[in-house]
Amino acid sequence: MRSFSKSISSELSARVEKNKQKTKASVLGNSLTSSPAQIWGSRISWRITLVVFMTILLVQTLILNFATMGQFENQRLYELREAGRSAIAAAIDTENTNLSASPFSDAKVQRLFETTKIKGLVVYSWDMNFIRNYGESVQLMNSSLDDMSKTYRSTDGRIYEVILKNSDLKRAYIIMTRLDSSHVQNEVADYIKQTIIIMLLMSAFVTTVLMMALGRWLLEPILFMRANLMAASEHPENPKIMESPFNPTDEIGGAIAIAQKLIQQNADNISHIRSAAEDKIHKLAYYDTLTGLPNRTLFLQTLAENTNKVGDGKVERFAVVTLDLDHFKDVNDSMGHNVGDAILRGVGKRLRTSMPESATVSRMSEDEFAITMPLSTDINSARDVGERVINVIRSEPFRVFNEQFQVRASVGVSTFPDDGIDPDQILKNADIALNRAKEEGRDTIKEYSEDFDRAVQQRFQMLRDLRDALESDQLTLHYQPQLDLKSGKVIGAEALLRWFKPDNSKEGGSYIPPFEFIPVAEQSGLIVPIGEWVMRTACEAAVEWEKTHGFKGVRIAVNVSGVQFTQSDICAFVKKTIKETGIKASRLELEVTESIFMEDIDQTIETLKELHALGIELAIDDFGTGYSSLSYLRQFPIDRLKIDQSFIRNALNNPDDAAIAKTIVRLGHSLNLKVIAEGVETKDHETFLLEEECDEAQGYRYARPCPNEEFIEFVAGYNGKLASFDK
Ligand code: C2E
Ligand code: CA
Ligand code: CA
């Protein structure tokens, strides 16, 4: 894992570095200054420039209108008036002393009109008595003359009339003058024209300069930023950011620097999120969530890698160890998943810490772990690894919620390349060895051997033979009587399956013991049709016992495998069998083992209740060997506890087993259940059971399981006295 994320991040940083170089190159290659086309095509520049242009124009127009134009015209009119005034002053006859007569000679006036802009004159005495007028009539004459500064301008601007006071003329006359001001009009028009041209030139200049300035300081950075943002939006995880040539301390340069920082942060975030997601996916795909150890997939990958490893031209030997916790399912079901999970975590941790770094410790399934590690001079055999594994599990109990759980494990080991060169094969062989270890009573190590393969092959052969056996009537039932210890009467019989397999021997065949073929039948599901055959045959026999031989109250006990509970509708079948064989429901008993409670306990209770409702009896077989859910026992609708024969066998020489047997009797009675003991071989066994007030017994002391006819003979010939079995 560590190496995986490392490789991702190093690849990522290499990519980023590469891109940095690429973008640097492109920055240097393409000049950054925006092209004229970009500047003149920029809408924002145009808008700003247009506003500036209009503003300048407006201001200039206002200035022209309100200030300069009026001033210019007034200046020209003033000059016209002054020219008129000095000409008139010069033309006044200074020798004239008659102040009520005109001071001008006609000739002089004529000269004035010809040489100056003066078009008409009206002469008044200093006290405003009209003396005489010359030339064109003067408009001012028609208005009142209380204001001497009054002037007149014709609407077309061609005529300008002013009053020259005696103070202006330094003579004792007041003269109204009509002046030709048409040139002033033209000059004003020229002035306006010129000003407008200058204004336009100025505006054009300002616009150009402004556009360039905007292009340089505004547009260029904006375009740069836009290019960066566009690149970032196209490849957010891996944006091609150019190095900013803009000063980060100014406003736009600062904005660019921030934008770039954000882009980079975003990219970092995305790649962070992605690599975290990739890590997570990798974790989920290759690691077990409960223990954090590699899962089966990663384990197989590691195996495949290891098988391909060749050091110095030599293959590296390595061990594959698989282990399965003994009776883990029982713990899990009786103590709850929390406890089970805690134990699994503990086992995982213990295994991991006890193994060297070079080992891969993985959780393969529920309670199955596997380890592979290279063999070295230190640990040079797979068996050593297996031993270390089994010892580290055994070494001390696991502590969960202040309770101690002694966990044991079965271990299978195989070695590469000795036991296989294919990763699947080598693991399969370790599993075969593991199964062997489990079969041989668990809590042990088995090394893979080619013989195991043969054993597997034999199992397949047995399965084929067993199918044939079912079809060709090789299966029979033997019956073993069950006796009431108080009355001595035969109260029932257990039906036990026998397989007589024909061969070429003298005997014509041999009996295959149930412990060999029942597990094969269970594993393959063949136990379902076999079990149905057993039940039907047993019921038919029991019906015959009562009808034909008059055996009253002899019950038939049929063994039912857990597989029949999970893989078939056992209730429907029992109902059908009762109906078809005509057996009284109370004459049929099913023997189930505690293992059936390890599946779905609620479902099992449901099924048992349904069966019990049919009126049949239920017994728990081999009681005391499983992890009894004593707390559930009260809820089970059962009638009988069957003490496992191992306790009876050892009751007389092992106080623990005797104590267990006694406890089971008491427990059964306290729950109002009958208790039957099996494996009763001797009188001493019987005495012990009688002392403990056990209700019923079954065993070789009374009879071995035997064919139907023998069983009938036995019951018919039995005098009902236990003492008759004494030797
Ligand atoms: P089980 O149900 O515990 O059956 C009792 C076993 O103890 C029988 O072995 C029986 O022959 C043996 N036995 C009875 N009395 C004594 C005794 O005094 N001493 C000793 N040493 N053994 C005694 P068997 O017939 O070999 O059956 C073995 C197991 O096979 C049974 O154990 C049962 O679990 C299974 N089995 C047998 N028949 C059937 C069947 O029809 N269906 C299923 N599902 N399982 C069956
Ligand atoms: Ca049984
Ligand atoms: Ca039994």
Short mmCIF file of C-alpha atoms in Angstrom, two decimals, residues 274-719:
data_model
loop_
_atom_site.label_atom_id
_atom_site.label_comp_id
_atom_site.label_asym_id
_atom_site.label_seq_id
_atom_site.Cartn_x
_atom_site.Cartn_y
_atom_site.Cartn_z
CA ARG A 274 -8.48 11.89 -6.35
CA SER A 275 -5.49 10.23 -4.83
CA ALA A 276 -7.39 9.84 -1.57
CA ALA A 277 -10.26 8.26 -3.51
CA GLU A 278 -7.84 6.06 -5.37
CA ASP A 279 -6.27 5.08 -2.09
CA LYS A 280 -9.69 4.32 -0.68
CA ILE A 281 -10.74 2.27 -3.69
CA HIS A 282 -7.45 0.46 -3.56
CA LYS A 283 -7.96 -0.16 0.13
CA LEU A 284 -11.47 -1.47 -0.40
CA ALA A 285 -10.42 -3.64 -3.31
CA TYR A 286 -7.28 -5.06 -1.76
CA TYR A 287 -7.69 -4.85 1.98
CA ASP A 288 -9.97 -6.39 4.51
CA THR A 289 -11.90 -3.72 6.34
CA LEU A 290 -12.12 -5.58 9.64
CA THR A 291 -8.47 -6.38 10.22
CA GLY A 292 -6.82 -3.96 7.79
CA LEU A 293 -4.85 -6.89 6.37
CA PRO A 294 -4.49 -7.58 2.63
CA ASN A 295 -7.44 -9.56 1.31
CA ARG A 296 -7.55 -12.64 -0.87
CA THR A 297 -7.11 -10.67 -4.10
CA LEU A 298 -3.97 -8.93 -2.92
CA PHE A 299 -2.68 -12.14 -1.41
CA LEU A 300 -3.03 -13.95 -4.74
CA GLN A 301 -1.34 -11.01 -6.48
CA THR A 302 1.54 -11.16 -4.05
CA LEU A 303 1.81 -14.91 -4.57
CA ALA A 304 1.86 -14.41 -8.33
CA GLU A 305 4.60 -11.78 -7.97
CA ASN A 306 6.62 -14.03 -5.70
CA THR A 307 6.41 -16.98 -8.06
CA ASN A 308 7.84 -14.78 -10.80
CA LYS A 309 10.73 -13.58 -8.69
CA VAL A 310 14.03 -15.03 -9.72
CA GLY A 311 17.06 -14.06 -7.66
CA ASP A 312 20.55 -14.78 -9.10
CA GLY A 313 18.92 -17.08 -11.62
CA LYS A 314 17.61 -19.10 -8.70
CA VAL A 315 13.99 -19.25 -7.69
CA GLU A 316 13.31 -17.99 -4.21
CA ARG A 317 11.62 -20.57 -2.01
CA PHE A 318 8.70 -19.38 0.01
CA ALA A 319 6.08 -20.77 2.33
CA VAL A 320 2.32 -20.52 2.05
CA VAL A 321 0.44 -21.05 5.29
CA THR A 322 -3.31 -21.09 5.61
CA LEU A 323 -5.07 -21.22 8.93
CA ASP A 324 -8.62 -21.59 10.06
CA LEU A 325 -9.75 -20.81 13.58
CA ASP A 326 -11.22 -23.86 15.24
CA HIS A 327 -14.91 -23.56 16.11
CA PHE A 328 -14.85 -19.87 15.39
CA LYS A 329 -18.38 -20.04 14.04
CA ASP A 330 -19.58 -21.34 17.39
CA VAL A 331 -17.99 -18.43 19.24
CA ASN A 332 -19.37 -15.98 16.73
CA ASP A 333 -22.87 -17.38 16.99
CA SER A 334 -22.97 -17.85 20.71
CA MET A 335 -21.09 -14.72 21.79
CA GLY A 336 -22.21 -12.36 19.06
CA HIS A 337 -20.49 -10.75 16.15
CA ASN A 338 -18.82 -8.06 18.23
CA VAL A 339 -16.85 -10.64 20.10
CA GLY A 340 -16.16 -12.58 16.91
CA ASP A 341 -14.93 -9.46 15.15
CA ALA A 342 -12.73 -8.48 18.07
CA ILE A 343 -11.15 -11.93 18.10
CA LEU A 344 -10.53 -11.78 14.35
CA ARG A 345 -8.90 -8.38 14.74
CA GLY A 346 -6.78 -9.70 17.58
CA VAL A 347 -5.72 -12.74 15.58
CA GLY A 348 -4.85 -10.53 12.59
CA LYS A 349 -2.78 -8.24 14.78
CA ARG A 350 -0.99 -11.06 16.50
CA LEU A 351 -0.16 -12.76 13.23
CA ARG A 352 1.09 -9.54 11.66
CA THR A 353 3.33 -8.58 14.53
CA SER A 354 4.76 -12.06 14.93
CA MET A 355 5.77 -12.31 11.28
CA PRO A 356 8.75 -10.57 9.70
CA GLU A 357 8.27 -7.57 7.36
CA SER A 358 8.86 -9.79 4.36
CA ALA A 359 5.73 -11.81 5.14
CA THR A 360 2.32 -11.04 3.66
CA VAL A 361 -0.37 -11.75 6.22
CA SER A 362 -3.86 -11.70 4.80
CA ARG A 363 -7.41 -12.43 5.80
CA MET A 364 -8.87 -14.70 3.16
CA SER A 365 -12.45 -15.16 4.36
CA GLU A 366 -14.48 -15.21 7.57
CA ASP A 367 -12.05 -16.96 9.93
CA GLU A 368 -9.41 -17.98 7.44
CA PHE A 369 -6.02 -16.30 7.28
CA ALA A 370 -3.09 -16.91 4.99
CA ILE A 371 0.57 -16.03 5.18
CA THR A 372 3.27 -16.16 2.60
CA MET A 373 6.90 -15.38 3.23
CA PRO A 374 10.23 -16.10 1.66
CA LEU A 375 12.19 -18.88 3.36
CA SER A 376 15.60 -17.93 4.63
CA THR A 377 18.36 -19.50 6.66
CA ASP A 378 16.50 -18.32 9.77
CA ILE A 379 13.22 -19.90 8.93
CA ASN A 380 13.97 -22.45 6.30
CA SER A 381 10.87 -24.60 6.20
CA ALA A 382 7.21 -23.89 5.69
CA ARG A 383 6.51 -26.04 8.70
CA ASP A 384 8.51 -23.62 10.91
CA VAL A 385 6.30 -20.79 9.70
CA GLY A 386 3.21 -22.89 10.40
CA GLU A 387 4.48 -23.69 13.88
CA ARG A 388 5.12 -20.09 14.64
CA VAL A 389 1.57 -19.28 13.50
CA ILE A 390 -0.12 -21.96 15.57
CA ASN A 391 1.95 -21.07 18.64
CA VAL A 392 1.29 -17.37 18.45
CA ILE A 393 -2.46 -18.09 18.38
CA ARG A 394 -2.24 -20.59 21.24
CA SER A 395 0.29 -18.65 23.34
CA GLU A 396 -2.30 -16.80 25.39
CA PRO A 397 -6.05 -16.25 25.33
CA PHE A 398 -7.58 -13.28 23.55
CA ARG A 399 -9.12 -10.76 25.84
CA VAL A 400 -12.46 -9.32 24.67
CA PHE A 401 -14.74 -7.25 26.90
CA ASN A 402 -12.84 -8.55 29.92
CA GLU A 403 -13.52 -12.14 28.94
CA GLN A 404 -10.82 -14.52 27.89
CA PHE A 405 -11.13 -16.62 24.77
CA GLN A 406 -8.70 -19.40 24.13
CA VAL A 407 -8.50 -19.61 20.37
CA ARG A 408 -6.99 -22.54 18.51
CA ALA A 409 -6.25 -22.91 14.87
CA SER A 410 -5.78 -25.56 12.24
CA VAL A 411 -2.90 -24.86 9.91
CA GLY A 412 -1.98 -26.12 6.46
CA VAL A 413 1.37 -25.39 4.86
CA SER A 414 2.87 -25.76 1.42
CA THR A 415 6.15 -24.67 -0.11
CA PHE A 416 7.04 -23.03 -3.40
CA PRO A 417 8.34 -24.51 -5.63
CA ASP A 418 8.36 -27.95 -3.91
CA ASP A 419 4.57 -28.30 -3.74
CA GLY A 420 3.66 -26.39 -6.89
CA ILE A 421 4.84 -23.55 -9.07
CA ASP A 422 1.48 -22.01 -9.90
CA PRO A 423 0.23 -19.46 -7.32
CA ASP A 424 -3.31 -20.88 -7.32
CA GLN A 425 -2.00 -24.40 -7.02
CA ILE A 426 0.32 -23.61 -4.15
CA LEU A 427 -2.50 -21.92 -2.24
CA LYS A 428 -4.88 -24.76 -3.04
CA ASN A 429 -2.35 -27.24 -1.72
CA ALA A 430 -1.99 -25.31 1.52
CA ASP A 431 -5.80 -25.41 1.76
CA ILE A 432 -5.84 -29.15 1.15
CA ALA A 433 -3.33 -29.54 3.97
CA LEU A 434 -5.51 -27.28 6.13
CA ASN A 435 -8.56 -29.43 5.49
CA ARG A 436 -6.55 -32.43 6.47
CA ALA A 437 -5.59 -30.71 9.71
CA LYS A 438 -9.25 -29.98 10.41
CA GLU A 439 -10.25 -33.55 9.65
CA GLU A 440 -7.61 -34.83 11.99
CA GLY A 441 -9.21 -33.14 14.95
CA ARG A 442 -8.13 -29.50 14.45
CA ASP A 443 -5.59 -27.55 16.51
CA THR A 444 -2.80 -29.03 14.45
CA ILE A 445 -0.47 -28.42 11.50
CA LYS A 446 -0.43 -30.43 8.31
CA GLU A 447 2.14 -30.14 5.58
CA TYR A 448 0.91 -30.65 2.08
CA SER A 449 1.67 -34.06 0.67
CA GLU A 450 0.82 -35.50 -2.70
CA ASP A 451 -1.12 -38.21 -0.88
CA PHE A 452 -3.68 -35.54 0.05
CA ASP A 453 -4.42 -35.10 -3.60
CA ARG A 454 -5.16 -38.74 -3.77
CA ALA A 455 -7.48 -38.36 -0.78
CA VAL A 456 -9.34 -35.58 -2.59
CA GLN A 457 -9.62 -37.75 -5.66
CA GLN A 458 -10.94 -40.54 -3.48
CA ARG A 459 -13.59 -38.24 -2.10
CA PHE A 460 -14.79 -37.44 -5.60
CA GLN A 461 -14.87 -41.14 -6.36
CA MET A 462 -16.80 -41.76 -3.17
CA LEU A 463 -19.35 -39.14 -4.10
CA ARG A 464 -19.90 -40.80 -7.49
CA ASP A 465 -20.22 -44.19 -5.81
CA LEU A 466 -22.61 -42.82 -3.21
CA ARG A 467 -24.90 -41.49 -5.95
CA ASP A 468 -24.93 -44.94 -7.47
CA ALA A 469 -25.53 -46.43 -4.04
CA LEU A 470 -28.66 -44.36 -3.53
CA GLU A 471 -30.01 -45.41 -6.91
CA SER A 472 -29.03 -49.08 -6.74
CA ASP A 473 -30.30 -49.89 -3.25
CA GLN A 474 -26.88 -50.30 -1.63
CA LEU A 475 -28.08 -48.30 1.37
CA THR A 476 -29.80 -50.00 4.27
CA LEU A 477 -30.79 -49.07 7.76
CA HIS A 478 -29.72 -50.70 10.99
CA TYR A 479 -31.66 -50.18 14.17
CA GLN A 480 -30.33 -49.86 17.68
CA PRO A 481 -32.76 -50.20 20.57
CA GLN A 482 -33.26 -47.52 23.22
CA LEU A 483 -34.34 -48.65 26.66
CA ASP A 484 -36.08 -47.00 29.59
CA LEU A 485 -33.72 -47.31 32.56
CA LYS A 486 -36.51 -47.45 35.15
CA SER A 487 -38.89 -49.91 33.51
CA GLY A 488 -36.31 -51.71 31.37
CA LYS A 489 -38.65 -51.56 28.38
CA VAL A 490 -37.59 -50.94 24.78
CA ILE A 491 -39.05 -47.53 24.13
CA GLY A 492 -37.43 -46.79 20.79
CA ALA A 493 -34.79 -47.43 18.19
CA GLU A 494 -32.31 -45.22 16.42
CA ALA A 495 -32.11 -45.70 12.67
CA LEU A 496 -28.46 -45.78 11.54
CA LEU A 497 -27.48 -45.70 7.93
CA ARG A 498 -25.35 -48.46 6.43
CA TRP A 499 -23.72 -48.59 3.05
CA PHE A 500 -22.75 -52.00 1.79
CA LYS A 501 -20.55 -51.30 -1.17
CA PRO A 502 -20.21 -54.29 -3.52
CA ASP A 503 -16.72 -55.24 -4.73
CA ASN A 504 -14.92 -58.26 -6.12
CA SER A 505 -13.97 -59.68 -2.71
CA LYS A 506 -15.13 -62.99 -1.30
CA GLU A 507 -17.72 -61.23 0.84
CA GLY A 508 -19.08 -59.55 -2.26
CA GLY A 509 -18.55 -56.10 -0.73
CA SER A 510 -17.85 -54.19 2.49
CA TYR A 511 -19.55 -51.77 4.82
CA ILE A 512 -18.39 -48.17 4.45
CA PRO A 513 -18.53 -46.51 7.89
CA PRO A 514 -20.93 -43.55 8.15
CA PHE A 515 -18.16 -41.19 9.33
CA GLU A 516 -16.52 -41.67 5.91
CA PHE A 517 -19.46 -41.12 3.63
CA ILE A 518 -21.83 -38.91 5.65
CA PRO A 519 -19.48 -35.86 5.50
CA VAL A 520 -19.11 -36.35 1.72
CA ALA A 521 -22.89 -36.58 1.39
CA GLU A 522 -23.29 -33.45 3.50
CA GLN A 523 -20.74 -31.44 1.59
CA SER A 524 -22.29 -32.35 -1.74
CA GLY A 525 -25.90 -31.91 -0.63
CA LEU A 526 -26.56 -35.55 -1.44
CA ILE A 527 -27.56 -35.95 2.19
CA VAL A 528 -30.95 -34.40 1.33
CA PRO A 529 -32.26 -37.26 -0.90
CA ILE A 530 -30.41 -39.78 1.28
CA GLY A 531 -31.99 -38.33 4.43
CA GLU A 532 -35.41 -38.49 2.81
CA TRP A 533 -34.87 -42.11 1.95
CA VAL A 534 -33.78 -42.83 5.55
CA MET A 535 -36.81 -41.14 7.04
CA ARG A 536 -39.29 -42.87 4.77
CA THR A 537 -37.67 -46.30 5.28
CA ALA A 538 -37.43 -45.84 9.06
CA CYS A 539 -41.06 -44.75 9.32
CA GLU A 540 -42.22 -47.68 7.21
CA ALA A 541 -40.28 -50.04 9.51
CA ALA A 542 -41.79 -48.50 12.65
CA VAL A 543 -45.30 -48.77 11.23
CA GLU A 544 -44.62 -52.44 10.45
CA TRP A 545 -43.31 -53.05 14.03
CA GLU A 546 -46.56 -51.91 15.50
CA LYS A 547 -48.95 -53.37 12.91
CA THR A 548 -47.34 -56.72 12.24
CA HIS A 549 -45.38 -57.39 15.42
CA GLY A 550 -47.45 -55.54 17.95
CA PHE A 551 -44.58 -53.50 19.37
CA LYS A 552 -46.46 -50.84 21.30
CA GLY A 553 -44.92 -47.47 21.87
CA VAL A 554 -41.62 -48.11 20.12
CA ARG A 555 -40.41 -44.80 18.75
CA ILE A 556 -38.12 -44.46 15.75
CA ALA A 557 -35.30 -41.90 16.06
CA VAL A 558 -33.96 -40.59 12.77
CA ASN A 559 -30.75 -38.59 12.45
CA VAL A 560 -31.20 -35.33 10.56
CA SER A 561 -28.22 -33.41 9.26
CA GLY A 562 -27.99 -29.62 9.50
CA VAL A 563 -27.78 -29.49 5.71
CA GLN A 564 -31.31 -30.90 5.53
CA PHE A 565 -32.49 -27.92 7.60
CA THR A 566 -30.92 -25.34 5.36
CA GLN A 567 -31.17 -26.96 1.97
CA SER A 568 -34.63 -28.48 2.00
CA ASP A 569 -38.12 -27.88 3.29
CA ILE A 570 -37.85 -30.44 6.02
CA CYS A 571 -41.27 -29.64 7.51
CA ALA A 572 -43.08 -30.29 4.25
CA PHE A 573 -41.21 -33.55 3.83
CA VAL A 574 -41.90 -34.79 7.36
CA LYS A 575 -45.58 -33.95 6.97
CA LYS A 576 -45.75 -35.83 3.68
CA THR A 577 -43.90 -38.83 5.14
CA ILE A 578 -46.24 -39.03 8.15
CA LYS A 579 -49.21 -38.94 5.82
CA GLU A 580 -47.88 -41.45 3.31
CA THR A 581 -46.48 -44.02 5.75
CA GLY A 582 -49.31 -43.65 8.27
CA ILE A 583 -46.91 -43.40 11.24
CA LYS A 584 -48.25 -41.76 14.37
CA ALA A 585 -46.45 -38.44 14.65
CA SER A 586 -45.58 -39.08 18.30
CA ARG A 587 -43.76 -42.28 17.24
CA LEU A 588 -41.26 -40.31 15.14
CA GLU A 589 -38.30 -38.53 16.68
CA LEU A 590 -35.73 -36.40 14.88
CA GLU A 591 -32.19 -36.23 16.26
CA VAL A 592 -30.52 -32.96 15.48
CA THR A 593 -27.10 -31.76 16.58
CA GLU A 594 -26.35 -28.37 18.09
CA SER A 595 -24.68 -27.37 14.83
CA ILE A 596 -28.08 -26.49 13.39
CA PHE A 597 -28.28 -23.56 15.81
CA MET A 598 -25.21 -22.04 14.27
CA GLU A 599 -26.97 -20.97 11.13
CA ASP A 600 -29.84 -18.53 11.44
CA ILE A 601 -30.96 -19.26 14.96
CA ASP A 602 -34.37 -17.56 14.65
CA GLN A 603 -35.10 -19.47 11.47
CA THR A 604 -34.03 -22.71 13.13
CA ILE A 605 -36.30 -22.12 16.10
CA GLU A 606 -39.15 -21.39 13.68
CA THR A 607 -38.56 -24.66 11.83
CA LEU A 608 -38.29 -26.66 15.06
CA LYS A 609 -41.55 -25.15 16.29
CA GLU A 610 -43.24 -26.02 13.04
CA LEU A 611 -41.92 -29.59 13.26
CA HIS A 612 -42.97 -29.90 16.87
CA ALA A 613 -46.42 -28.67 15.98
CA LEU A 614 -46.77 -31.75 13.76
CA GLY A 615 -46.64 -33.79 16.97
CA ILE A 616 -43.22 -35.38 16.44
CA GLU A 617 -40.50 -35.48 19.08
CA LEU A 618 -37.17 -33.69 18.88
CA ALA A 619 -33.87 -34.71 20.48
CA ILE A 620 -30.54 -32.93 20.63
CA ASP A 621 -27.89 -35.46 19.67
CA ASP A 622 -24.29 -35.49 20.95
CA PHE A 623 -25.33 -32.98 23.61
CA GLY A 624 -22.42 -31.41 25.45
CA THR A 625 -19.90 -31.41 22.61
CA GLY A 626 -20.98 -28.26 20.83
CA TYR A 627 -21.09 -24.72 22.02
CA SER A 628 -24.57 -25.06 23.47
CA SER A 629 -26.49 -21.87 23.52
CA LEU A 630 -27.85 -22.64 26.94
CA SER A 631 -29.66 -19.34 26.96
CA TYR A 632 -31.61 -20.48 23.92
CA LEU A 633 -32.25 -23.98 25.17
CA ARG A 634 -35.45 -22.88 26.91
CA GLN A 635 -36.79 -21.57 23.62
CA PHE A 636 -36.21 -24.79 21.74
CA PRO A 637 -39.32 -26.95 21.52
CA ILE A 638 -37.37 -30.16 22.31
CA ASP A 639 -38.22 -33.31 24.21
CA ARG A 640 -34.93 -35.03 24.80
CA LEU A 641 -31.24 -34.43 25.40
CA LYS A 642 -28.93 -37.14 24.18
CA ILE A 643 -25.70 -37.14 26.19
CA ASP A 644 -22.76 -37.64 23.88
CA GLN A 645 -21.21 -41.09 24.17
CA SER A 646 -17.76 -39.68 24.94
CA PHE A 647 -18.96 -38.54 28.39
CA ILE A 648 -20.46 -41.94 29.15
CA ARG A 649 -17.37 -43.76 27.92
CA ASN A 650 -15.15 -41.73 30.25
CA ALA A 651 -17.59 -41.15 33.10
CA LEU A 652 -15.99 -43.79 35.28
CA ASN A 653 -12.39 -42.71 34.92
CA ASN A 654 -12.63 -38.98 34.20
CA PRO A 655 -14.37 -36.90 36.89
CA ASP A 656 -14.80 -33.96 34.47
CA ASP A 657 -16.75 -36.09 32.01
CA ALA A 658 -18.77 -37.59 34.84
CA ALA A 659 -19.58 -34.11 36.07
CA ILE A 660 -20.68 -33.07 32.60
CA ALA A 661 -22.91 -36.11 32.26
CA LYS A 662 -24.48 -35.41 35.66
CA THR A 663 -24.99 -31.76 34.80
CA ILE A 664 -26.69 -32.63 31.53
CA VAL A 665 -29.12 -34.93 33.34
CA ARG A 666 -29.95 -32.22 35.86
CA LEU A 667 -30.19 -29.53 33.23
CA GLY A 668 -32.52 -31.70 31.15
CA HIS A 669 -34.75 -32.43 34.12
CA SER A 670 -34.87 -28.81 35.17
CA LEU A 671 -36.16 -28.01 31.69
CA ASN A 672 -38.64 -30.89 31.85
CA LEU A 673 -36.78 -32.84 29.19
CA LYS A 674 -36.03 -36.54 29.03
CA VAL A 675 -32.36 -37.43 29.03
CA ILE A 676 -30.98 -40.39 27.11
CA ALA A 677 -27.41 -41.68 27.28
CA GLU A 678 -25.75 -43.33 24.30
CA GLY A 679 -22.62 -45.45 24.14
CA VAL A 680 -23.68 -47.43 27.22
CA GLU A 681 -21.35 -50.42 26.96
CA THR A 682 -21.07 -51.82 30.47
CA LYS A 683 -23.06 -52.47 33.61
CA ASP A 684 -20.94 -49.84 35.38
CA HIS A 685 -22.06 -47.26 32.84
CA GLU A 686 -25.65 -48.31 33.51
CA THR A 687 -25.19 -48.12 37.30
CA PHE A 688 -23.72 -44.65 37.01
CA LEU A 689 -26.66 -43.52 34.91
CA LEU A 690 -29.22 -45.06 37.22
CA GLU A 691 -27.61 -43.28 40.16
CA GLU A 692 -27.84 -39.99 38.29
CA GLU A 693 -31.46 -40.75 37.39
CA CYS A 694 -30.86 -40.64 33.68
CA ASP A 695 -34.09 -41.69 31.94
CA GLU A 696 -33.04 -43.74 28.96
CA ALA A 697 -30.05 -45.58 27.52
CA GLN A 698 -28.71 -46.91 24.23
CA GLY A 699 -25.53 -48.83 23.58
CA TYR A 700 -23.65 -52.03 22.92
CA ARG A 701 -24.58 -53.28 26.40
CA TYR A 702 -28.08 -53.86 25.13
CA ALA A 703 -27.63 -54.29 21.41
CA ARG A 704 -25.48 -53.19 18.52
CA PRO A 705 -27.21 -51.53 15.60
CA CYS A 706 -28.61 -54.41 13.51
CA PRO A 707 -30.76 -55.13 10.45
CA ASN A 708 -34.52 -54.81 10.79
CA GLU A 709 -35.17 -58.58 11.16
CA GLU A 710 -32.59 -58.89 13.93
CA PHE A 711 -34.05 -55.87 15.67
CA ILE A 712 -37.49 -57.46 15.53
CA GLU A 713 -36.05 -60.69 16.92
CA PHE A 714 -34.31 -58.74 19.69
CA VAL A 715 -37.43 -56.94 20.82
CA ALA A 716 -39.60 -60.06 20.54
CA GLY A 717 -37.08 -62.11 22.56
CA TYR A 718 -36.38 -59.51 25.25
CA ASN A 719 -37.85 -60.16 28.69
#
